[in-house]
Short mmCIF file of C-alpha atoms in Angstrom, two decimals:
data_model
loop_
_atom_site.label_atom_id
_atom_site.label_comp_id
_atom_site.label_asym_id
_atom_site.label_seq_id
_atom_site.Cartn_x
_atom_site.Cartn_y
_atom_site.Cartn_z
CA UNK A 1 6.27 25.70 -27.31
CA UNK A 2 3.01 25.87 -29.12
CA UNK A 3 4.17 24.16 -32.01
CA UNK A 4 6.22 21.35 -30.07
CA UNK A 5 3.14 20.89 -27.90
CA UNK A 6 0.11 21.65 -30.44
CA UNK A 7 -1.84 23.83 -27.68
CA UNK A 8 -3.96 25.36 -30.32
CA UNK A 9 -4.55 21.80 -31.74
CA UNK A 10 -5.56 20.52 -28.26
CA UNK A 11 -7.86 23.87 -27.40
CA UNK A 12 -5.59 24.98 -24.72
CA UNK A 13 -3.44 27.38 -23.76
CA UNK A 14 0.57 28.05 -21.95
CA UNK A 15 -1.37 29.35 -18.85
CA UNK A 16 -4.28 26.76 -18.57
CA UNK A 17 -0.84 24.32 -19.20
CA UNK A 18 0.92 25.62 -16.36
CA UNK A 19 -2.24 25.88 -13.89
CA UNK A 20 -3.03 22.18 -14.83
CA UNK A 21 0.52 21.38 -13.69
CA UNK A 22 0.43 22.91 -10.33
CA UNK A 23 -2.87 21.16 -9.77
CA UNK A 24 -1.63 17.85 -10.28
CA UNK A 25 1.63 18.00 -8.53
CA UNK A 26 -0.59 19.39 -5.44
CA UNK A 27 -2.25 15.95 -5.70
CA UNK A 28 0.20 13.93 -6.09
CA UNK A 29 3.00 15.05 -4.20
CA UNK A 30 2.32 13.10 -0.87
CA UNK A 31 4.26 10.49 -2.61
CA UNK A 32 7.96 12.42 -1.61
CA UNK A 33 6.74 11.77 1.89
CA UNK A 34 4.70 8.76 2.11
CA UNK A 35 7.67 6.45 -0.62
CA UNK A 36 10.34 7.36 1.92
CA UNK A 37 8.70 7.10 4.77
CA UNK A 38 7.86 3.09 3.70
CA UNK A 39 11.08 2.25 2.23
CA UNK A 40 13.51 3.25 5.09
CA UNK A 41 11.18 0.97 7.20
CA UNK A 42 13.07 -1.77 4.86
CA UNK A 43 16.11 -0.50 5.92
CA UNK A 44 16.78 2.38 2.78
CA UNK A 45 18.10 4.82 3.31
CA UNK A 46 15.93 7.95 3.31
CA UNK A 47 18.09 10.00 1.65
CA UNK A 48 18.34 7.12 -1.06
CA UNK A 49 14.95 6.77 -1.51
CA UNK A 50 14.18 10.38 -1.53
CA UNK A 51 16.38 11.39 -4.39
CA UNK A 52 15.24 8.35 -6.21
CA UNK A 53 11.39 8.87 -5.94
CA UNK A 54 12.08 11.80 -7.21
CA UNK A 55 14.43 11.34 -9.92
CA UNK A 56 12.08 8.28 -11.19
CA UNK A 57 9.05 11.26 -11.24
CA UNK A 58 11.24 13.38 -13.13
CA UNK A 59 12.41 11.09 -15.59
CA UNK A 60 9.08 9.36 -16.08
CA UNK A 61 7.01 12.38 -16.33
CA UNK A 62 9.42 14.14 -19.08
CA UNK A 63 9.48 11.56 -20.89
CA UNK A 64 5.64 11.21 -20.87
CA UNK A 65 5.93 15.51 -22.10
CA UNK A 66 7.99 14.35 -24.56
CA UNK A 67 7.68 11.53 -26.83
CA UNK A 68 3.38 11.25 -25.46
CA UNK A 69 2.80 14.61 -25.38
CA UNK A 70 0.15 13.48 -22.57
CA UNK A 71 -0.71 14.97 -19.19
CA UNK A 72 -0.02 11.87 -17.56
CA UNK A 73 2.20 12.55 -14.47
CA UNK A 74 4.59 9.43 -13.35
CA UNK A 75 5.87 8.61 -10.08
CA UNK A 76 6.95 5.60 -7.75
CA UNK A 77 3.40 3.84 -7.03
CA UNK A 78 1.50 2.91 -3.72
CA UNK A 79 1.16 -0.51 -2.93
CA UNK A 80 4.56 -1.71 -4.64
CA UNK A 81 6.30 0.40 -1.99
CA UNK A 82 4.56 -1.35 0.44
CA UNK A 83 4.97 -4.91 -0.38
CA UNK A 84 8.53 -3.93 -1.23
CA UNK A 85 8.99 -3.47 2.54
CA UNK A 86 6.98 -6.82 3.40
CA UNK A 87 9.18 -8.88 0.99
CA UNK A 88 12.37 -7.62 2.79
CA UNK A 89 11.17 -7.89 6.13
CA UNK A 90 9.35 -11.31 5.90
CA UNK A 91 11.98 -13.01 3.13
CA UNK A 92 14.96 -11.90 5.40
CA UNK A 93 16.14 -10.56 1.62
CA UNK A 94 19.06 -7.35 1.23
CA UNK A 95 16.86 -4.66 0.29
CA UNK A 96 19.72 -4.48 -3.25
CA UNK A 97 18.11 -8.15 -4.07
CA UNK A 98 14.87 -7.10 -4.50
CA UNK A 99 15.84 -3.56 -6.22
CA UNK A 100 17.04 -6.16 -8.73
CA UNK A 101 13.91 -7.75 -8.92
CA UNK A 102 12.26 -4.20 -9.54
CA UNK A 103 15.27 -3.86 -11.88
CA UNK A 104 14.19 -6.58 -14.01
CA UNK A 105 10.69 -6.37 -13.99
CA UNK A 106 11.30 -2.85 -15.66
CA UNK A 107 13.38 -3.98 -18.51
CA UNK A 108 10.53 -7.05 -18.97
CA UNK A 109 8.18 -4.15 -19.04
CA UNK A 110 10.00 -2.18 -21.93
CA UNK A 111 10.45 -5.08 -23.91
CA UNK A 112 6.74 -5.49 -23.37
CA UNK A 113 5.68 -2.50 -24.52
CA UNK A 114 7.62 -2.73 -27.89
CA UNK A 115 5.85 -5.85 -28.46
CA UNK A 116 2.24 -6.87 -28.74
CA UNK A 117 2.47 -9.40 -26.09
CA UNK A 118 1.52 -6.47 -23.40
CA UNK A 119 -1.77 -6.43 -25.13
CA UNK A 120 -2.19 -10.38 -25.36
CA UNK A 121 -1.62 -10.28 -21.19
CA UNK A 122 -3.99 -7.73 -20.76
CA UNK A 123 -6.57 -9.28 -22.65
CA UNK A 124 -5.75 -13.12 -21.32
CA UNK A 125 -6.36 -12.09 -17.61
CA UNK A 126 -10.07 -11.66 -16.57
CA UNK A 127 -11.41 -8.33 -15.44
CA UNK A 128 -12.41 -10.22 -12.04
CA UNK A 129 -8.52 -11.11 -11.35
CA UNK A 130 -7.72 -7.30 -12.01
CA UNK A 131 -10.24 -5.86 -9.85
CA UNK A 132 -9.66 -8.16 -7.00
CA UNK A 133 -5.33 -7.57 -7.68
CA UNK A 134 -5.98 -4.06 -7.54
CA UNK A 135 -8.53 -4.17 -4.52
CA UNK A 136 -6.38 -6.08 -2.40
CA UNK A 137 -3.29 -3.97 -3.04
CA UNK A 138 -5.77 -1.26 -1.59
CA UNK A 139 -6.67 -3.37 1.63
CA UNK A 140 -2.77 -4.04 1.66
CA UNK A 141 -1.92 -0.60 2.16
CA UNK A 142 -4.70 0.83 4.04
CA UNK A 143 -3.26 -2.27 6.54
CA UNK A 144 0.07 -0.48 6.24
CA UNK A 145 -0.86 2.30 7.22
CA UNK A 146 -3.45 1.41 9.97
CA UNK A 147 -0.42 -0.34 11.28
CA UNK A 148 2.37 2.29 11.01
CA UNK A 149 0.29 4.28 13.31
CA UNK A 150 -0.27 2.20 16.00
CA UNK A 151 -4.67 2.15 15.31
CA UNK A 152 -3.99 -1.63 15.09
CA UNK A 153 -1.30 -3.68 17.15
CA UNK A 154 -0.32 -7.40 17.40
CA UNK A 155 -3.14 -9.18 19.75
CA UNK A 156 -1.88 -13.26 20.72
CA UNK A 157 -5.79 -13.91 21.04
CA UNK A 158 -6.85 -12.63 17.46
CA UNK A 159 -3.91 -12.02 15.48
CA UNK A 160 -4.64 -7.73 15.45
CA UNK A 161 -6.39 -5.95 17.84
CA UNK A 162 -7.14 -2.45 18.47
CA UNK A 163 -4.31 -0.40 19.83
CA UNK A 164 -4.04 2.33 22.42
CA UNK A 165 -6.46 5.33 21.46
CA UNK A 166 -4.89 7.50 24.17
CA UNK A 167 -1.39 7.34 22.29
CA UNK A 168 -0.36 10.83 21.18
CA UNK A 169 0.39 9.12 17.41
CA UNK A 170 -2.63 7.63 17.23
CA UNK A 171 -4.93 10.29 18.18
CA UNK A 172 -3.11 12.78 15.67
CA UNK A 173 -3.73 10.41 12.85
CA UNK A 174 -7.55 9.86 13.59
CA UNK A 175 -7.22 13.57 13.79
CA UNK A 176 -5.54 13.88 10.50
CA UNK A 177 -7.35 11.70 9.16
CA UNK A 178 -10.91 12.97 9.90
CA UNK A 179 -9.24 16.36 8.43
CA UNK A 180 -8.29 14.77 5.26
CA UNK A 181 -11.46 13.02 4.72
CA UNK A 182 -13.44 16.52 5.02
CA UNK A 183 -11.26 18.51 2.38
CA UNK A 184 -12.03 15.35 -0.05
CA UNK A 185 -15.75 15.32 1.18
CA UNK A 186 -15.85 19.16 -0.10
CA UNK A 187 -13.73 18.56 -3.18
CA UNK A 188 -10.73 20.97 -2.34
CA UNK A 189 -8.03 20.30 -4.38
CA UNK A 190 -4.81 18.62 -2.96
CA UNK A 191 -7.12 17.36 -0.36
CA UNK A 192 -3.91 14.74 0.27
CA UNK A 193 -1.27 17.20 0.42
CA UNK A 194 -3.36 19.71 2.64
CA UNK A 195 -4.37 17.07 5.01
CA UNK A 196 -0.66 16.11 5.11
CA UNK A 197 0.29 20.19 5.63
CA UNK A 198 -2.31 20.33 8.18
CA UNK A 199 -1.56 17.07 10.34
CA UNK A 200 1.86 18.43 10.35
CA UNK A 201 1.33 21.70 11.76
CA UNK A 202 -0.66 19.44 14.63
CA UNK A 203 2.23 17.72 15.25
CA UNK A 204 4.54 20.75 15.22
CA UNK A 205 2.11 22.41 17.67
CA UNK A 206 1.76 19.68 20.11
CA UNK A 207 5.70 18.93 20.13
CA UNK A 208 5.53 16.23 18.23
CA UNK A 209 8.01 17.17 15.44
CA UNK A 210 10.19 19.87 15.38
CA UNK A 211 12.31 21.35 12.33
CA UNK A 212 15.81 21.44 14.28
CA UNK A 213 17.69 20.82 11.16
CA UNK A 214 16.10 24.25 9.12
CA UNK A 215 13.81 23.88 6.17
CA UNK A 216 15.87 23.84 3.22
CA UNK A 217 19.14 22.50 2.45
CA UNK A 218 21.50 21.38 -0.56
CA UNK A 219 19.82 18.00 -2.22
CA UNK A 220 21.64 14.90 -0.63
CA UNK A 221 23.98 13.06 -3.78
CA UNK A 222 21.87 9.78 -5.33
CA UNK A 223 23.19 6.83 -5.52
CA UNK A 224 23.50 4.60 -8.45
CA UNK A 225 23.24 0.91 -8.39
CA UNK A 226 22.73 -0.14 -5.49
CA UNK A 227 21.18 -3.18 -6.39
CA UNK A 228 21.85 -7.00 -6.58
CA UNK A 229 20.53 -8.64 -9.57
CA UNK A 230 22.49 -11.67 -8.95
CA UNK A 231 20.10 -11.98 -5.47
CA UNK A 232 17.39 -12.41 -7.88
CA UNK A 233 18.16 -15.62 -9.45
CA UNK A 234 20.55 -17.08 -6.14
CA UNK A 235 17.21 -16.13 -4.07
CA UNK A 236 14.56 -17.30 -6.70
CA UNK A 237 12.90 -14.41 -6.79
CA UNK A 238 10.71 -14.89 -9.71
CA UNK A 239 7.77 -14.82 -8.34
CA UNK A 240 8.22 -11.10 -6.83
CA UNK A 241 9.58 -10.28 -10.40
CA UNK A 242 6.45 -11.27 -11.99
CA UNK A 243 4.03 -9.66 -9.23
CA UNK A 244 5.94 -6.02 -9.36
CA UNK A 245 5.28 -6.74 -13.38
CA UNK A 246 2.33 -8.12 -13.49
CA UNK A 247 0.25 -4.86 -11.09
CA UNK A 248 2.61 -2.33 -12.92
CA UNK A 249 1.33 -3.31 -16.06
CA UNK A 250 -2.37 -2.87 -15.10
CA UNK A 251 -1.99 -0.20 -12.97
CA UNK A 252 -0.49 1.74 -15.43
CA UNK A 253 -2.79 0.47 -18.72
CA UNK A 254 -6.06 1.17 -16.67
CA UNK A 255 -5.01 4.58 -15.51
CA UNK A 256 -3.93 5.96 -18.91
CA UNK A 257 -6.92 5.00 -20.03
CA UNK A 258 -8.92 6.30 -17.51
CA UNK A 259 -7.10 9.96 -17.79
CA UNK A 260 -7.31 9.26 -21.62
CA UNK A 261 -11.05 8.83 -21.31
CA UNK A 262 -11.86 11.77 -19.34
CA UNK A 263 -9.26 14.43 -21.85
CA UNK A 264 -10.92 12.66 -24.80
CA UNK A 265 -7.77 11.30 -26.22
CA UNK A 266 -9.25 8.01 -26.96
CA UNK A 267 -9.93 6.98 -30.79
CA UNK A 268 -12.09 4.22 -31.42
CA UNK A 269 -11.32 2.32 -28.32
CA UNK A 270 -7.43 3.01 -28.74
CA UNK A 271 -4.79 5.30 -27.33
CA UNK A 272 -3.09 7.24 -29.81
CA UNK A 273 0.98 7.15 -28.91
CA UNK A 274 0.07 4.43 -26.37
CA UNK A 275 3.58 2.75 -26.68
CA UNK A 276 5.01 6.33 -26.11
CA UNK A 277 3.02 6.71 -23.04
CA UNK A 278 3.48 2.91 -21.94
CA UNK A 279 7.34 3.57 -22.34
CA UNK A 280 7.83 6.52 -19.94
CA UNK A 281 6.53 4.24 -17.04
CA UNK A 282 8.48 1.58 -17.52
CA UNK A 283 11.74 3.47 -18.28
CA UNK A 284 10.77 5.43 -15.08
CA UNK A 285 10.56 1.78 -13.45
CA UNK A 286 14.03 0.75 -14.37
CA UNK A 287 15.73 3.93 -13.67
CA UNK A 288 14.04 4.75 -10.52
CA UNK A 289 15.25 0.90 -9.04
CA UNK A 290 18.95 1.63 -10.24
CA UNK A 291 18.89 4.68 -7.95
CA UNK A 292 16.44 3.08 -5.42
CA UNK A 293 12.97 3.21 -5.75
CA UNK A 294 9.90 0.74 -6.54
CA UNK A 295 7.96 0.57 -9.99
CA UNK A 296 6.27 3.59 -11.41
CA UNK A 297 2.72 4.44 -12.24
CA UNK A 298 0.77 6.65 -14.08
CA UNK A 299 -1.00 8.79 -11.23
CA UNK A 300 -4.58 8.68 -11.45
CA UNK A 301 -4.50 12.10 -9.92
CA UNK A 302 -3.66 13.73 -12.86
CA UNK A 303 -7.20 13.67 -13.60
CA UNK A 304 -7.13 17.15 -11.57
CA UNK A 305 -5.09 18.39 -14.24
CA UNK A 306 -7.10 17.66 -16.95
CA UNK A 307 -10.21 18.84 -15.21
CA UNK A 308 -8.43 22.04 -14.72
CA UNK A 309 -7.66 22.40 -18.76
CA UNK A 310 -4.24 20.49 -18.92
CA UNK A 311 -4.38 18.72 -22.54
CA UNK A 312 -0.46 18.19 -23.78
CA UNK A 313 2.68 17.49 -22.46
CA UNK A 314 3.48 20.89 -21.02
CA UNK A 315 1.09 20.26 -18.02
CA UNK A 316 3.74 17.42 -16.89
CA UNK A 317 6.69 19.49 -18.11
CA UNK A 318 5.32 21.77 -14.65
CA UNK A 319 5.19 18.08 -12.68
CA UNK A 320 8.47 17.40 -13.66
CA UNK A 321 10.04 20.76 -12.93
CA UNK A 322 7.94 21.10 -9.22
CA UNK A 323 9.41 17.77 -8.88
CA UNK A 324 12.82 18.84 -9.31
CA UNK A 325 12.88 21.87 -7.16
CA UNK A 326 11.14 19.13 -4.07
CA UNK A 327 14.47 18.43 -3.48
CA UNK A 328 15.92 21.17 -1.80
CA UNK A 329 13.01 20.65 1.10
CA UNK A 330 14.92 17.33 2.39
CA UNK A 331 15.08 18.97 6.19
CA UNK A 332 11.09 18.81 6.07
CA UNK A 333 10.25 15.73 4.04
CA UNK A 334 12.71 14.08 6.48
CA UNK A 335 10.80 15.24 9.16
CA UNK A 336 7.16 14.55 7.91
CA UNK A 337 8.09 11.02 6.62
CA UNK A 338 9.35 10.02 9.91
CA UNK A 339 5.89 10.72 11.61
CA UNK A 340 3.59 7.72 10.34
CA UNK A 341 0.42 10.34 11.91
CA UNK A 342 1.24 12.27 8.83
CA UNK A 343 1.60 9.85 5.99
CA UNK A 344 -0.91 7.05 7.65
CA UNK A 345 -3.93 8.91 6.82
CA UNK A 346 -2.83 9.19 3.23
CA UNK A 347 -2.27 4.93 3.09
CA UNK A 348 -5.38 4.61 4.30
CA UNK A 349 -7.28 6.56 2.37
CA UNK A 350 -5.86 5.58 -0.96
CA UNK A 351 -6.72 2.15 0.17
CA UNK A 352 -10.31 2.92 -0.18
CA UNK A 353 -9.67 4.37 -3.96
CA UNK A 354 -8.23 1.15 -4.69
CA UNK A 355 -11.35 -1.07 -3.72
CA UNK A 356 -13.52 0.60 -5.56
CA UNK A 357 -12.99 -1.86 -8.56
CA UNK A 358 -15.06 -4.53 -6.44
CA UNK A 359 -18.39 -2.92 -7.65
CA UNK A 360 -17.43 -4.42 -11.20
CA UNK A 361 -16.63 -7.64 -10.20
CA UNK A 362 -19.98 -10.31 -11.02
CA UNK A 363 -20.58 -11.42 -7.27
CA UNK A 364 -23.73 -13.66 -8.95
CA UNK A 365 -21.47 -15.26 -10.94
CA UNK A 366 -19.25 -17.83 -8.23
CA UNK A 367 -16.22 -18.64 -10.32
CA UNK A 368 -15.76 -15.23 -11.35
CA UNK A 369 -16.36 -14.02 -7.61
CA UNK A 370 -14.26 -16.52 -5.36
CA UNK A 371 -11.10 -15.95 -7.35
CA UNK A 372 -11.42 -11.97 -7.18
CA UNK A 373 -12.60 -12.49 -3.14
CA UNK A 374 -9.15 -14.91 -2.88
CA UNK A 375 -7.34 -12.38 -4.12
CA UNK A 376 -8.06 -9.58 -1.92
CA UNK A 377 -8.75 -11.78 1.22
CA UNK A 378 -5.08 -13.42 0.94
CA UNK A 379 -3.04 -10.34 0.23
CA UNK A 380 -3.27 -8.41 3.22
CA UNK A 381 -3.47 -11.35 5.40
CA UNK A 382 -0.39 -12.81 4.48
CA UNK A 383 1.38 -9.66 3.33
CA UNK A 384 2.01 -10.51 0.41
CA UNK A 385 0.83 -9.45 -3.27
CA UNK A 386 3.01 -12.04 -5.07
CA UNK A 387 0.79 -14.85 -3.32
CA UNK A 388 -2.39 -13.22 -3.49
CA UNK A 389 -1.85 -13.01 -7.10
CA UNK A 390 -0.66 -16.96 -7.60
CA UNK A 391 -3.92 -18.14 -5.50
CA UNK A 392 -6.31 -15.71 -7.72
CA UNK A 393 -4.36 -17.32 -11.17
CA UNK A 394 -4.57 -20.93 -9.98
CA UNK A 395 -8.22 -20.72 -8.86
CA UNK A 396 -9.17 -18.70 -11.55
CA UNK A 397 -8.93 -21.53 -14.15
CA UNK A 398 -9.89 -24.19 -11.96
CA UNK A 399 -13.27 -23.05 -11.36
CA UNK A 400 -14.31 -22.44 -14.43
CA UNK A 401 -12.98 -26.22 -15.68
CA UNK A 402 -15.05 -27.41 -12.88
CA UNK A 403 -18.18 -25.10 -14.19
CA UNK A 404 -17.72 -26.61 -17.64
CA UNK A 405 -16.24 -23.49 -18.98
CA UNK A 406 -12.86 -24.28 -19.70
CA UNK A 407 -12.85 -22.94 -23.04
CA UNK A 408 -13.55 -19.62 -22.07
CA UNK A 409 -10.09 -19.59 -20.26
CA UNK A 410 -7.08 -18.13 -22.37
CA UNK A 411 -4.41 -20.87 -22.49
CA UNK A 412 -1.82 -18.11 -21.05
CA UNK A 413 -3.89 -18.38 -17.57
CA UNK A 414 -3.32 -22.24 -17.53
CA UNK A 415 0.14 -21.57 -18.11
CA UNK A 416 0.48 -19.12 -15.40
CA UNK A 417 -1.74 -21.62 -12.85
CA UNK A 418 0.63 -24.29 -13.36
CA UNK A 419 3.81 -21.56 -13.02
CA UNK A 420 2.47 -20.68 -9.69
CA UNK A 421 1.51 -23.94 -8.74
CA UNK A 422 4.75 -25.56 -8.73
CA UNK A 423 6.06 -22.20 -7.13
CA UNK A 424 4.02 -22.60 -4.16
CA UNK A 425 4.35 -26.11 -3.29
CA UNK A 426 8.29 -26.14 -4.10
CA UNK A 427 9.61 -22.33 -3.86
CA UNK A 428 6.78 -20.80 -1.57
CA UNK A 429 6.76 -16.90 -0.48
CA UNK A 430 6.62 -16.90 3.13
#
């Protein structure tokens, strides 16, 4: 172990390993609640999902122990989850077509990261586009979850209007919320997975769930390939291919880094093992969609791990093993997942991490501002990421040809503005 892992090499220790492990899985492990709970409204089933969010987590996160040696956990992300749902629901598509689509955007994403073209994209779109993707993913999913629980409803007048405060689901997710918000407030640890613990033993007390089934029970059997990759190209879902690409591929690069940052792994600007590291989420990615999942992230949360001494792979060796004993708990997931008061609070509050990138964006500087402000105004309002990306990309460029500043525009993003061009006027994403 020490000499697989280097622990003396990194300054740390099995124990401090082990601790760091159970820290971040306490973060992050509202995800084998909240990733069922938002795929069965798709018409998944929960079981399905279950065993797949987990088996993506597992497989991600080893691999990550591994070949990385990093304690960078990986599991299904938010936001992907959620416009997975919207694509079915508002396309009219199988749920198995657009698995396929998840499919192939995680074999693009492997092939990227043995190549340097993952770099060239990263470099080629602006920081502005990124912040405003990444922000309006966040307003996405706070939506979501504002919605799930009833706090906003359909209005004719207005489009959404305020729903019934006096509804037993909505009051216990203001309450849970409110809860949640204090444990982050005061910096407890797991302040997610508490509020989620908490909310749920509100709901248990006021009748609103019940544990009729028991509490633990054999894991339900995956299943493999359940997926349509010929729905891809008979649907012409290329568009969704590129946008579940496109946000994995920051998402992931931005949150590495950030963890990276914080454990002082970087080395003059660069990631040591990065391809490693870039690997385990996008084998994650097309592993977890043959079983039934959406794309993978690294978890920003497992900056709790490093801050409590995780430094090497054995910290997400713990993940991955917690993981793996979360499914013998299906009776209670089962239950908490189908009570949006429980998971809501989580949606929306994650939504307000994910905005936080706005504060970069240049708001003085108009064609670097209007194509972030696009981005995050269209995605929740149409529900859809894929076209809040294309109108952020086609902008983009154009404003800064109009500003005489063409030049400064990577010829990839006028190849990309035409792309989506001619896919919204001929194969638009309702």
């Amino acid at each position: 172990m020490e000499r697989f892992f280097k622990l003396s090499e990194n300054n740390t220790t099995a124990r401090t390993e082990m601790v760091a492990g159970v820290t971040t899985f306490l973060t992050m492990v509202y995800i084998i609640v909240v990733n069922p709970a938002i795929l069965t409204s798709a018409g998944v089933p929960f079981d399905q999902v279950f065993m797949a969010t987990v088996i993506s987590a597992v497989v991600g996160t080893l691999y990550m122990a591994i070949f990385a040696n990093y304690p960078i956990a990986i599991a299904p992300g938010m936001g992907m989850n959620a416009y997975f749902a919207s694509v079915v629901a508002t396309e009219g598509l199988s749920y198995q077509a657009v698995f396929g689509a998840v499919f192939l955007a995680g074999v693009i994403f492997i092939l990227l990261s043995l190549t340097n073209l993952r770099e060239t994209m990263i470099y080629a779109i602006p920081d502005s586009l990124k912040y405003g993707i990444t922000s309006g993913i966040g307003l996405f999913i706070a939506f979501v979850g504002l919605r799930n629980a009833g706090i906003v409803v359909p209005n004719e007048a207005n489009i959404v209007g305020l729903g019934d405060l006096g509804n037993p689901v909505v009051l216990l997710t203001i309450a849970g919320l409110f809860m949640t918000l204090v444990l982050f407030v005061r910096k407890i640890k797991g302040a997610l997975f508490i509020g989620m613990v908490a909310t749920g033993i509100l709901a248990f007390i006021t009748g609103q769930i019940s544990f009729s089934e028991g509490l633990i029970s054999a894991p339900p059997s995956p299943v493999f390939w359940d997926i349509d990759i010929a729905g891809v190209f008979s649907n012409g879902l290329y568009t969704i291919v590129f946008a579940f690409l496109l946000v994995t591929i920051f998402d992931t690069t931005g949150t590495m880094i950030g963890v990276a940052e914080q454990a002082g792994f970087m080395k003059n600007g660069n990631l040591p093992r990065a391809k490693q590291a870039l690997l385990a989420d996008a084998t994650a990615s097309t592993v977890g969609s043959a079983f039934g999942t959406t794309p993978t992230t690294a978890y920003i949360e497992s900056t709790t791990g490093v801050a409590a001494g995780g430094r090497t792979g054995l910290t997400t060796i713990v993940v991955a093993v917690l993981f793996a004993l979360s499914i013998f708990f299906t009776p209670i997931i089962q239950v908490v997942a189908n009570m949006p008061a429980i998971t809501s609070p989580v949606l929306i509050i994650v939504g307000c991490f994910m905005i936080e990138g706005l504060a970069k964006v240049n708001w003085k500087a108009f064609d670097e501002a209007f194509p972030a402000f696009a981005v995050v105004l269209t995605m929740p309002f149409t529900s859809s990421i894929a076209t809040g990306i294309a109108i952020g990309f086609i902008s983009y460029p154009l404003l800064k040809v109009a500003n005489g500043k063409g030049k400064d525009v990577h010829w990839i993003m006028y190849v990309f503005a035409v792309l989506f061009l001619l896919q919204m006027v001929f194969f638009p994403v309702h």
